[in-house]
XYZ file of N, CA and C in Angstrom:
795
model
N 74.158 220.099 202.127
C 75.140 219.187 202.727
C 74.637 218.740 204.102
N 75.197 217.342 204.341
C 74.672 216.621 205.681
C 75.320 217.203 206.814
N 75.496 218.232 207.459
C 76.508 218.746 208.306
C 77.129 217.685 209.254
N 75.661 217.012 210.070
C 75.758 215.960 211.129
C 76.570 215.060 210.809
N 76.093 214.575 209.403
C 76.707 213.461 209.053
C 77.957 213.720 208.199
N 78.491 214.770 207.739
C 79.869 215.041 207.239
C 80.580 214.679 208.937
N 80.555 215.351 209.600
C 81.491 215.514 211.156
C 81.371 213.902 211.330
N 80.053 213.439 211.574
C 80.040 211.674 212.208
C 81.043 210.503 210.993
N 81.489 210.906 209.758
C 82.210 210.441 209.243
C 84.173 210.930 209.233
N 84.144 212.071 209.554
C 85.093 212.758 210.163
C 85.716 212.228 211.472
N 84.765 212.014 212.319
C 84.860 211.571 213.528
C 85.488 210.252 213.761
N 85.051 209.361 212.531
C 85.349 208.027 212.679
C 86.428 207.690 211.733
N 86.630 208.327 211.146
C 88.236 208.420 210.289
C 89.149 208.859 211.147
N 89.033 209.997 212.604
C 89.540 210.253 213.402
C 90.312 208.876 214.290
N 88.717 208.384 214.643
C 89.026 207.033 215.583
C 89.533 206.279 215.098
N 89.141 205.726 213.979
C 90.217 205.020 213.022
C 91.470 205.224 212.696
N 91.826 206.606 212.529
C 93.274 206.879 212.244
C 94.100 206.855 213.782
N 93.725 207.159 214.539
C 94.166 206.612 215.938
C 94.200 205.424 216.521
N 93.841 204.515 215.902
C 93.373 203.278 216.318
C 94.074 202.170 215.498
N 94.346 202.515 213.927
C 94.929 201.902 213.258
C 94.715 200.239 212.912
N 95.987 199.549 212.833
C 95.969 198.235 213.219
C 95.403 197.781 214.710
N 94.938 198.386 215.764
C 94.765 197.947 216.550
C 93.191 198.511 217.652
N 92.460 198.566 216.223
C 91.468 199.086 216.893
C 90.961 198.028 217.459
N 89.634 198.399 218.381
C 89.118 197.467 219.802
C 88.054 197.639 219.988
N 87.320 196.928 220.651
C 86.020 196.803 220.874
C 85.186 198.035 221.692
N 86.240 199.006 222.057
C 85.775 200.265 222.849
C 86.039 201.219 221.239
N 86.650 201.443 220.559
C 86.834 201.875 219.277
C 85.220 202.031 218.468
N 84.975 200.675 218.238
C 83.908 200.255 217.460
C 82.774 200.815 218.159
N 82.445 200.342 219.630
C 81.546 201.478 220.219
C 81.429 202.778 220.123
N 82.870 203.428 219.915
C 82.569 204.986 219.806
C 82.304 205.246 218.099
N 82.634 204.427 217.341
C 81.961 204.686 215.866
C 80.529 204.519 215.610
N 80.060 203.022 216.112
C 78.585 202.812 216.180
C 77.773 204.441 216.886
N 78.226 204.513 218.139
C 77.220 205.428 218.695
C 77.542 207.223 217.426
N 78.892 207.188 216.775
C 79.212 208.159 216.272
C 77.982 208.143 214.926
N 77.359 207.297 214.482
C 77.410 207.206 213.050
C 75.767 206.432 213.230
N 75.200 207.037 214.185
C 73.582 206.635 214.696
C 72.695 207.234 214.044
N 73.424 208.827 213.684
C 72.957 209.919 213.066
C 72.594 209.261 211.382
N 72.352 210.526 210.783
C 72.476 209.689 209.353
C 73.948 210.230 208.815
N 74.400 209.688 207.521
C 75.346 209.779 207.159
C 75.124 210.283 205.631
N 75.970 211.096 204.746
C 76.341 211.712 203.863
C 75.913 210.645 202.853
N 75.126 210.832 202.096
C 74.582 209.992 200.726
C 75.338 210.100 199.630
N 76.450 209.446 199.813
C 77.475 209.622 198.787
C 78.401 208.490 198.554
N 78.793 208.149 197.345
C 79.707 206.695 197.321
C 81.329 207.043 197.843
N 81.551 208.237 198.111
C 82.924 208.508 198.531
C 82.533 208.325 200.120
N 82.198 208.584 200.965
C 81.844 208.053 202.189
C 81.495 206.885 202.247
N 80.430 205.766 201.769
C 80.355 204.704 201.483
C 81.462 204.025 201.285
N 82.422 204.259 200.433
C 83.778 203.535 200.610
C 84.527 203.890 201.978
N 84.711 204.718 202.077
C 85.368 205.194 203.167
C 85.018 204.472 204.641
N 83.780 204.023 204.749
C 83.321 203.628 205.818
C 83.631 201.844 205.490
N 83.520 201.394 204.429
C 83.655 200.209 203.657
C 85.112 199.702 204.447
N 85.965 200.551 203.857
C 87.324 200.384 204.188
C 87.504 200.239 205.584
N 86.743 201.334 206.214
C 87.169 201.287 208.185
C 86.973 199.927 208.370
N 85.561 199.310 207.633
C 84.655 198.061 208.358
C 85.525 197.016 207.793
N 86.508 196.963 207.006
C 86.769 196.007 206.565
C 88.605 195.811 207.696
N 89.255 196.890 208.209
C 90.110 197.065 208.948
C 89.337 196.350 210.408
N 88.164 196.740 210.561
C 87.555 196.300 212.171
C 87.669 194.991 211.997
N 87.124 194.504 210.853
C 86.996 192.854 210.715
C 88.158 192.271 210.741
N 89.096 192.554 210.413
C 90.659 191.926 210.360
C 91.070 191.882 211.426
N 90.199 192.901 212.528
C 91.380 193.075 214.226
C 91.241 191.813 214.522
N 92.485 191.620 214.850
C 92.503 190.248 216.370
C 91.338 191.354 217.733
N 91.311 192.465 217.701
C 91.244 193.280 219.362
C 89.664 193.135 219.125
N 89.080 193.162 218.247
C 87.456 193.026 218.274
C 86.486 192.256 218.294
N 85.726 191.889 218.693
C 84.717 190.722 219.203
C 83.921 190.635 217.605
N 83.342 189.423 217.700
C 82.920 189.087 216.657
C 81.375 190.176 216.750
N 81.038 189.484 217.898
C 80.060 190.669 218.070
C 79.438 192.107 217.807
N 80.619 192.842 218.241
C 80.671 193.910 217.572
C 80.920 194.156 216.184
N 81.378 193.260 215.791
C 81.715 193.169 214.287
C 80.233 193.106 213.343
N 79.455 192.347 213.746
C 78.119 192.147 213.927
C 77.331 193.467 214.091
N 77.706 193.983 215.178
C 76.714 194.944 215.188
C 76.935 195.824 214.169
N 78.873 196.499 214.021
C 78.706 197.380 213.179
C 78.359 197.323 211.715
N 78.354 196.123 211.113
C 77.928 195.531 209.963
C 76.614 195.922 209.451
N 75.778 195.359 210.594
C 74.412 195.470 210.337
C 74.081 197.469 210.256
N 74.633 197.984 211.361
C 74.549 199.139 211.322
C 74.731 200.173 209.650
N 76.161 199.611 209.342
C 76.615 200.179 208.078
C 75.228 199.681 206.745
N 74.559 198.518 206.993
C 74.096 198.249 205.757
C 72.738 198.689 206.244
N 72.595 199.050 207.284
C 71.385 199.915 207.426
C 71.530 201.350 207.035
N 72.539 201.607 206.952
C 72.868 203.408 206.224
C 72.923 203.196 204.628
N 73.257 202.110 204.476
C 73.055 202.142 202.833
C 74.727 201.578 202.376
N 75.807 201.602 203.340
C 77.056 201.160 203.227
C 76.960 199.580 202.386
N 77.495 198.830 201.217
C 77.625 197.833 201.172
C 78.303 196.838 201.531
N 78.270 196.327 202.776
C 79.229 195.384 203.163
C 78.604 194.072 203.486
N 77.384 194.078 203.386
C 77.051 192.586 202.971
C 77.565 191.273 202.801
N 78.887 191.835 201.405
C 79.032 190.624 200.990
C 80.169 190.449 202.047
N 80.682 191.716 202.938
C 81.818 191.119 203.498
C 81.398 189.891 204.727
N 82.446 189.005 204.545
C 82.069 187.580 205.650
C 82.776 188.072 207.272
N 81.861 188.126 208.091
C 82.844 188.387 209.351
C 83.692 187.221 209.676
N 84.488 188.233 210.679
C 85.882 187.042 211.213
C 85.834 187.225 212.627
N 85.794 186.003 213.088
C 86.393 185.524 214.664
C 87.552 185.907 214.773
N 88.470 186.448 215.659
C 89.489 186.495 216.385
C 89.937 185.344 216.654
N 91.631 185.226 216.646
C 91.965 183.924 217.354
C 90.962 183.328 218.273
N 91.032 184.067 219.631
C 91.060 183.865 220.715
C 88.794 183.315 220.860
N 88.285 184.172 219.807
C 87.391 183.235 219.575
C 87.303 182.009 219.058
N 87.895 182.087 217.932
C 88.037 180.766 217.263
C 88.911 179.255 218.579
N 89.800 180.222 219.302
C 90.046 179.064 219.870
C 88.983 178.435 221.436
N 88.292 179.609 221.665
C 87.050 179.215 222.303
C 86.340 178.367 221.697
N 86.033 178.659 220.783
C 85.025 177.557 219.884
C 85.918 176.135 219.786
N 86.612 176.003 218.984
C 87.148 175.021 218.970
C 86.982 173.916 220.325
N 87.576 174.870 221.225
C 87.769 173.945 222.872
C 86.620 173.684 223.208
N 85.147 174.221 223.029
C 83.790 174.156 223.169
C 83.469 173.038 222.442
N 83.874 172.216 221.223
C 83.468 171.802 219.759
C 84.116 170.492 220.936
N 85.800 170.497 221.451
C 86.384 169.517 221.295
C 85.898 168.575 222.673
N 85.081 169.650 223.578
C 84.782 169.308 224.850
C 83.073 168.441 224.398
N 82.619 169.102 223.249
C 81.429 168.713 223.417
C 81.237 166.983 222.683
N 82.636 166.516 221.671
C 82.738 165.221 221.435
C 83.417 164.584 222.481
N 84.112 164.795 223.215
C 84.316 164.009 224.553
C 83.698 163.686 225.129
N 82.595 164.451 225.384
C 80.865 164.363 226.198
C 80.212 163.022 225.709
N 80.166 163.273 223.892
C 79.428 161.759 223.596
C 80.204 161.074 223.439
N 81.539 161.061 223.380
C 82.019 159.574 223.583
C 81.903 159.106 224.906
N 82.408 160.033 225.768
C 82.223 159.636 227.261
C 80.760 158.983 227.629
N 79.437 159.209 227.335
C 78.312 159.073 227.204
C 78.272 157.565 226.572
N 78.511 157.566 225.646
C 78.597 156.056 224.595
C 79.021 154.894 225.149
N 80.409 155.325 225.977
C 81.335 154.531 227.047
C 80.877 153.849 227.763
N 79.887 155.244 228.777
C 79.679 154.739 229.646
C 78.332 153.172 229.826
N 78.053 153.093 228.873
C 77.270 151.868 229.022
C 77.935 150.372 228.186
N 79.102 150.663 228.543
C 80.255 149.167 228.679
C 80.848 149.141 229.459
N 80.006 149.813 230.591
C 80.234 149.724 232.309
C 79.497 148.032 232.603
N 78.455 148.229 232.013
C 77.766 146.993 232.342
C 78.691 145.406 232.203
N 79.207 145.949 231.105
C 80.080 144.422 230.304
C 81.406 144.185 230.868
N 81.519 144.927 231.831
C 82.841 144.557 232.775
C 83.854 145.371 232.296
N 83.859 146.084 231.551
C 85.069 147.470 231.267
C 84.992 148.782 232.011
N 86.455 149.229 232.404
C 86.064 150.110 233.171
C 86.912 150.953 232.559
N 86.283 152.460 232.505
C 86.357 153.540 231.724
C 87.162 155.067 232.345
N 88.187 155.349 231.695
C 88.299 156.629 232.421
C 88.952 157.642 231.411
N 88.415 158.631 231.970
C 87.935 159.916 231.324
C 88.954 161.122 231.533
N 89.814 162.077 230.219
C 90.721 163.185 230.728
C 91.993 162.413 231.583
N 92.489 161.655 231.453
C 93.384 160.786 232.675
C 94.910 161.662 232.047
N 95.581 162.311 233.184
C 96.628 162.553 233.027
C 97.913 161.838 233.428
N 98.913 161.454 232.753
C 99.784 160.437 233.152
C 101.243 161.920 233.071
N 101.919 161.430 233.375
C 103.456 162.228 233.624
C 104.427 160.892 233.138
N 105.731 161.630 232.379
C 106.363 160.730 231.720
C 107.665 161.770 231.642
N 108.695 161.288 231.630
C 109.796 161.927 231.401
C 109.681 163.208 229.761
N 109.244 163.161 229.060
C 108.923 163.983 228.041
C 107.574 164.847 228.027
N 106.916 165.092 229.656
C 106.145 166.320 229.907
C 104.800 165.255 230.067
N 103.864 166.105 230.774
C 102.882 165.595 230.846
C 102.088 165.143 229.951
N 101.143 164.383 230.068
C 100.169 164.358 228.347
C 98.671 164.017 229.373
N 97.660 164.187 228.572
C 96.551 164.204 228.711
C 95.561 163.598 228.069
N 95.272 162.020 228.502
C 94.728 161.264 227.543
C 93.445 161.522 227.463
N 92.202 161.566 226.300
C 90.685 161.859 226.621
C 89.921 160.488 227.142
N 90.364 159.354 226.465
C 89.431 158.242 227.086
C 90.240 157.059 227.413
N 90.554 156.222 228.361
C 91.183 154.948 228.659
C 89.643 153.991 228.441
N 90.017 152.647 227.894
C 88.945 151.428 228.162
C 89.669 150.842 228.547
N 89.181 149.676 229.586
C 90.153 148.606 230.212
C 88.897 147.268 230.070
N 89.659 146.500 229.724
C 88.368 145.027 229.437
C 89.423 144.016 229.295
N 88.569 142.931 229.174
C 89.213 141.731 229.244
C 89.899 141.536 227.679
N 89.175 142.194 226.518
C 89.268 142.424 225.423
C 91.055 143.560 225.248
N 91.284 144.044 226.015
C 92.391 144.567 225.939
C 92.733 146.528 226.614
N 93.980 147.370 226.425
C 93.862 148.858 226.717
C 93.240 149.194 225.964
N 92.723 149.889 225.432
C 92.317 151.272 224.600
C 92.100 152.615 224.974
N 93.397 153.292 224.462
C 93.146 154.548 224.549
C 92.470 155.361 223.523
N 91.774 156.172 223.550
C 90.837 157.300 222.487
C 91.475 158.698 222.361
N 91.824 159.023 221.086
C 91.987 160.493 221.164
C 90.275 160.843 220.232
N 90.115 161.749 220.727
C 88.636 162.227 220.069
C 89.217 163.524 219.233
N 88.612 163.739 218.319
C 88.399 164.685 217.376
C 86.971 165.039 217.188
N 86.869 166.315 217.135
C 85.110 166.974 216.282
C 85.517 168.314 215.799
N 84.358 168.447 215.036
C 84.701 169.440 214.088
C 83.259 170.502 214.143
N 83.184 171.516 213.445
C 81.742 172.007 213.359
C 81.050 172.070 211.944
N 79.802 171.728 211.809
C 79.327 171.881 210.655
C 78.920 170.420 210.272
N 79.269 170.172 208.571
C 79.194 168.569 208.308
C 80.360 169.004 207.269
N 80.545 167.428 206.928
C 81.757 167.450 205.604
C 82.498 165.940 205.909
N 84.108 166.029 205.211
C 84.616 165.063 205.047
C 85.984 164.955 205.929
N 86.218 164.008 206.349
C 87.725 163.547 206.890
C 88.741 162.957 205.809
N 89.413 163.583 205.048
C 90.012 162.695 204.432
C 91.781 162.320 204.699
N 91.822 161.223 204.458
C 93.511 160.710 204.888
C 94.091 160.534 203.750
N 94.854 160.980 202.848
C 95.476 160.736 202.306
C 96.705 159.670 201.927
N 96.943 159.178 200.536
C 97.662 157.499 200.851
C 99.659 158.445 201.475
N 99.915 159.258 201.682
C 100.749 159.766 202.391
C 100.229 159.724 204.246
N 99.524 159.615 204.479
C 98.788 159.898 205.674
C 98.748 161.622 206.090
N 98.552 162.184 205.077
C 97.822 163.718 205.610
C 96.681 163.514 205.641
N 96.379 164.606 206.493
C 94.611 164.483 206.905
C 94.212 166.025 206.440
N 93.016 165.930 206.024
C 91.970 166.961 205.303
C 90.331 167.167 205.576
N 90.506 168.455 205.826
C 88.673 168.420 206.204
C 88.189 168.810 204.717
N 87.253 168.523 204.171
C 86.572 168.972 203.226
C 85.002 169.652 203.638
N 84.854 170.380 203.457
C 83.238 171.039 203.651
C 83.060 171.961 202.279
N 81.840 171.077 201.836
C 82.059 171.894 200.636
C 82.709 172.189 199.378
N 82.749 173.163 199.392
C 83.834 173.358 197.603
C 85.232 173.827 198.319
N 85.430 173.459 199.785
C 86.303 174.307 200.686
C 87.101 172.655 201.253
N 88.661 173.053 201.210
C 89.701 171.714 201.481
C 90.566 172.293 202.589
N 90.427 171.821 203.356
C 91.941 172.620 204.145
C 92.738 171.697 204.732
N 93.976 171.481 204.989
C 94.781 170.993 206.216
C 94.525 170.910 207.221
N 94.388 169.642 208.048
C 94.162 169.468 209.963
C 95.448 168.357 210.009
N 95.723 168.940 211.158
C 96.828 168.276 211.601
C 96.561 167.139 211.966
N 97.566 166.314 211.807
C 97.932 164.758 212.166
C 97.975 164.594 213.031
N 96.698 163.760 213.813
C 97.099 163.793 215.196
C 97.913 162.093 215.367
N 98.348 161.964 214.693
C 99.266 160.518 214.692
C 100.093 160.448 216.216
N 101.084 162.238 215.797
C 102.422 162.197 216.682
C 101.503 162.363 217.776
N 100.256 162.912 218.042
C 99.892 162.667 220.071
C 99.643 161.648 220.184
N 99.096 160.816 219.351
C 98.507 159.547 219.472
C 99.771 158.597 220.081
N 101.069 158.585 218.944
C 102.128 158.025 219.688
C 102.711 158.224 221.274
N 102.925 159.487 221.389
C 102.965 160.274 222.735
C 102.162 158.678 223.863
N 101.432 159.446 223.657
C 100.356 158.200 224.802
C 100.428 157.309 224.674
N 100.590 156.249 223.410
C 101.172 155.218 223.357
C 101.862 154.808 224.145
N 102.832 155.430 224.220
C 104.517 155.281 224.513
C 104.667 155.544 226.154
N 103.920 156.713 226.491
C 103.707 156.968 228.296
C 102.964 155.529 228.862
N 101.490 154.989 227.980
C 100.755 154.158 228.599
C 101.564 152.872 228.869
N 102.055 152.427 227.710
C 103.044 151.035 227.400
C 104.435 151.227 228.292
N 104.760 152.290 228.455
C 106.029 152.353 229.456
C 105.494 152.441 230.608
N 104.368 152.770 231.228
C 104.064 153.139 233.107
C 103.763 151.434 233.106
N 103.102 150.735 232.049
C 102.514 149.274 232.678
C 103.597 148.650 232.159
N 104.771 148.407 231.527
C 105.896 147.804 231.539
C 106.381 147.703 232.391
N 106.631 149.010 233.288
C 107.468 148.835 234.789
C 106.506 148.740 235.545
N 105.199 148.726 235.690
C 104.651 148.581 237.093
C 103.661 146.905 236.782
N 103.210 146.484 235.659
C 102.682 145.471 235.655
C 103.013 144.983 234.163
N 104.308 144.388 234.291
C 104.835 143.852 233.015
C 103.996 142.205 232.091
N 104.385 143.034 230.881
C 103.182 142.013 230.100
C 101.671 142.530 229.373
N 101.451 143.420 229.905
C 100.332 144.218 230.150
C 100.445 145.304 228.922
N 102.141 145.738 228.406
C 102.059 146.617 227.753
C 101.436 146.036 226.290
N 101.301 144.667 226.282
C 101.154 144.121 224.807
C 99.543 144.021 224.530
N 98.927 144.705 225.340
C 97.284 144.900 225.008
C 96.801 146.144 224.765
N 97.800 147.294 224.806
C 97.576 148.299 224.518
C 97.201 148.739 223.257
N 96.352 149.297 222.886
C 95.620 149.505 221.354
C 95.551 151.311 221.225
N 95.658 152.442 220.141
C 95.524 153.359 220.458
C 94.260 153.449 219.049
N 93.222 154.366 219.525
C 92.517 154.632 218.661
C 91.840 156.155 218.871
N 91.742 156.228 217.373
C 91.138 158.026 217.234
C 89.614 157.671 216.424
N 89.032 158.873 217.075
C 87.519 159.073 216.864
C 87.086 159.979 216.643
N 86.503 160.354 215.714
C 85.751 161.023 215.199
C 84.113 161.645 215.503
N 84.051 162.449 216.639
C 83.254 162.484 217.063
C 81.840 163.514 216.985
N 81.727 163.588 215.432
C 80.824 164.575 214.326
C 79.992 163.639 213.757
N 79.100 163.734 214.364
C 78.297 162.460 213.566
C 77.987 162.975 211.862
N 77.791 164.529 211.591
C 77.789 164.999 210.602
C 79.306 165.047 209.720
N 79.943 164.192 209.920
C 81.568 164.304 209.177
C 81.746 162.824 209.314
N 81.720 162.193 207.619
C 82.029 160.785 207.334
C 84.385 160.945 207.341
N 84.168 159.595 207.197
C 85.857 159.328 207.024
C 86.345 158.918 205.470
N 87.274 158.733 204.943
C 87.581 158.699 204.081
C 89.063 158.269 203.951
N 89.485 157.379 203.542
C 90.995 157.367 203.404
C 91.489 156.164 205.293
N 90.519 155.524 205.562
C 91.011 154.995 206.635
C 92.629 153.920 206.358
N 91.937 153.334 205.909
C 93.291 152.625 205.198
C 94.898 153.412 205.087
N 94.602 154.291 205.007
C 95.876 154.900 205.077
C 96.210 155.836 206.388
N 95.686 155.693 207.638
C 96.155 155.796 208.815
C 96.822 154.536 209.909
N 98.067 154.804 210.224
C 98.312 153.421 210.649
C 97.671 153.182 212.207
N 97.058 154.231 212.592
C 95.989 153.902 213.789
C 94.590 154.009 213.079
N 93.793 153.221 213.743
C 92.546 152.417 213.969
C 91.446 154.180 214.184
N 90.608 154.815 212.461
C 89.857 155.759 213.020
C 88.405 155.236 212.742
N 87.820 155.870 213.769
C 86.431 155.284 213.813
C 85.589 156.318 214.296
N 84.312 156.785 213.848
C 83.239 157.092 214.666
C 82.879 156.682 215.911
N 82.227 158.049 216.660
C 81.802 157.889 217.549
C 81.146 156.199 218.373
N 80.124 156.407 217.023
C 79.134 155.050 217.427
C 79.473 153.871 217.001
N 81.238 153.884 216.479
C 81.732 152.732 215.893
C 82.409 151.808 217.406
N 82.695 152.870 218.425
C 84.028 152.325 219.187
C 83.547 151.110 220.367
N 82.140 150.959 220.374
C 81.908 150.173 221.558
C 82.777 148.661 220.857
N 81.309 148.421 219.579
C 81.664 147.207 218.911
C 82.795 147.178 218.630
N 83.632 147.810 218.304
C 85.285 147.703 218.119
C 85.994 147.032 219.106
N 85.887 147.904 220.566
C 86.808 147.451 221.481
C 85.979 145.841 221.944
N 84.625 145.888 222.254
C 84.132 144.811 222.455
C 84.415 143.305 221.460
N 84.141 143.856 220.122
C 84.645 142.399 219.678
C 85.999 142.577 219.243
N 87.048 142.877 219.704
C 88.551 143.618 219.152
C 88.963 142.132 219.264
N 89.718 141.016 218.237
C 90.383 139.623 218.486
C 92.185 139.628 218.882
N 91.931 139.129 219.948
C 93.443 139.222 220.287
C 93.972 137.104 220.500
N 95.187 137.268 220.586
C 94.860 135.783 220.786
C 95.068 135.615 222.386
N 94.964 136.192 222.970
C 94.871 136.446 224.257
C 93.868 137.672 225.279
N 93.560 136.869 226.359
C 92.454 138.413 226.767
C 93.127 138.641 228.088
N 92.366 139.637 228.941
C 93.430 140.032 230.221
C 92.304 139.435 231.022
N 92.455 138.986 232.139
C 91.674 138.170 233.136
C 91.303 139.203 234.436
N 90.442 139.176 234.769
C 89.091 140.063 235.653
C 90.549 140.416 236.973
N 91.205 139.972 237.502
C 91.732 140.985 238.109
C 93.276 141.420 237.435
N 93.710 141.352 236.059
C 94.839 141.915 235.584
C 93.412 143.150 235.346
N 92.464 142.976 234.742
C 91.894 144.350 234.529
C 91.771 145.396 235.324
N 91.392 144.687 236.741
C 91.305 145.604 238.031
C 93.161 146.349 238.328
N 94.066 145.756 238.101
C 95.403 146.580 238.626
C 95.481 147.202 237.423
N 94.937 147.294 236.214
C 95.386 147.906 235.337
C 94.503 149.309 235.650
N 93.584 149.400 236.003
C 92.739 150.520 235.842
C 93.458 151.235 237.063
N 93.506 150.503 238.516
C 94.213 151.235 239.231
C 95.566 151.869 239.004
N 96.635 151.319 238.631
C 97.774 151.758 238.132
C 97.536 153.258 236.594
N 96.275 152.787 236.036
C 96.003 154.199 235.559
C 95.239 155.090 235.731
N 94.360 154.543 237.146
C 93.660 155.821 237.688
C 94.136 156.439 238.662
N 95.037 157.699 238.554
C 96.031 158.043 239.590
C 95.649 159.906 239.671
């Protein structure tokens, strides 16, 4: 019998049974360093350890990281967990995300910025205040061509956007479909703040307002546009958009200038 390794599996059924639903990233350290030794060559321990690793992976309290390490560790003892897929934590996943959503703002902002030249002036993150809470727009355009506001979207990986003739929206990657939320209702939000601050402060002005969402994954096509009642487009779609956008009217070189001031505040 493995003496070392009977106790180092003992040990970690210990930590585990103390730890429960809420084991943690100081937890997982004291199992890794517990279980360095070798371990009991047996499929009843093998499960047993199976099971802990599959409780670590479920914590919200543990880093992906460690999840990682102890993985690799277990399938270096001979444990099969291979096929198990690790999991991010919320609080990773919502790091990533905000990382993903910051890094398509970047190239649209980037894209923008060279319809500086053509007399539009651009602004970036603009927060407006409105009786129904603050909101936080990602891109304003101002041109003679008309407002445009941008909500940006990105995603990670590649795959599909699809809109449905209901207007739900769907990522597809793969043999894999899921639900993403509609960003319709923020889209309105800003609408409604932008068109009401230039109603009362430079009336007339609200009727050039345009709202548009972007897609800012160059690896993720669209699908289903037609059935969004806002205007979605790629990244590298939005210059030519707002630039040749037909209105039967355009805004004249200094309605553009009070408009940008009145929304650069």
């Amino acid at each position: 019998m493995n003496i070392k390794g009977y106790f180092a599996i003992k040990k970690t059924n210990k930590i585990m049974g103390k730890a429960g639903d809420l084991v943690t990233d100081e937890d997982v350290d004291q199992i890794i360093k517990t279980l360095k030794g070798n371990i009991p060559n047996h499929p009843k321990y093998w499960n047993n350890l199976k099971s802990h690793f599959s409780m670590v992976n479920n914590s919200e309290h543990v880093s992906y990281s460690k999840k990682e390490r102890l993985k690799n560790l277990l399938i270096k003892k001979g444990v099969h967990v291979g096929g198990i897929k690790l999991k991010k934590n919320r609080k990773e996943i919502k790091e990533e995300n905000f990382e993903i959503g910051n890094k398509g703002e970047e190239e649209v902002k980037h894209n923008l910025n060279f319809m500086k030249v053509n007399g539009y002036h651009i602004l970036n993150n603009v927060k407006l205040s409105s009786p129904a809470g603050r909101q936080e727009i990602d891109h304003i355009i101002i041109g003679e061509t008309g407002i445009f506001h941008v909500e940006t979207k990105a995603f990670k990986g590649q795959g599909k956007i699809v809109i449905d003739e209901d207007g739900n929206w769907f990522k597809e990657m793969g043999n894999k479909t899921s639900v993403i939320k509609n960003p319709i209702a923020q889209v309105d939000r800003h609408d409604s703040v932008i068109k009401n601050l230039l109603k009362n402060q430079l009336p007339g002005t609200e009727k050039f307002v345009t709202p548009v969402i972007v897609i800012a994954t160059e690896s993720f096509i669209i699908k289903g546009r037609k059935n969004c009642p806002v205007t979605v487009l790629k990244a590298e779609e939005l210059s030519q958009f707002v630039k040749n956008y037909d209105r039967n009217e355009q805004l004249d070189e200094e309605t553009v200038k009070k408009v940008y001031q009145k929304l650069n505040k």
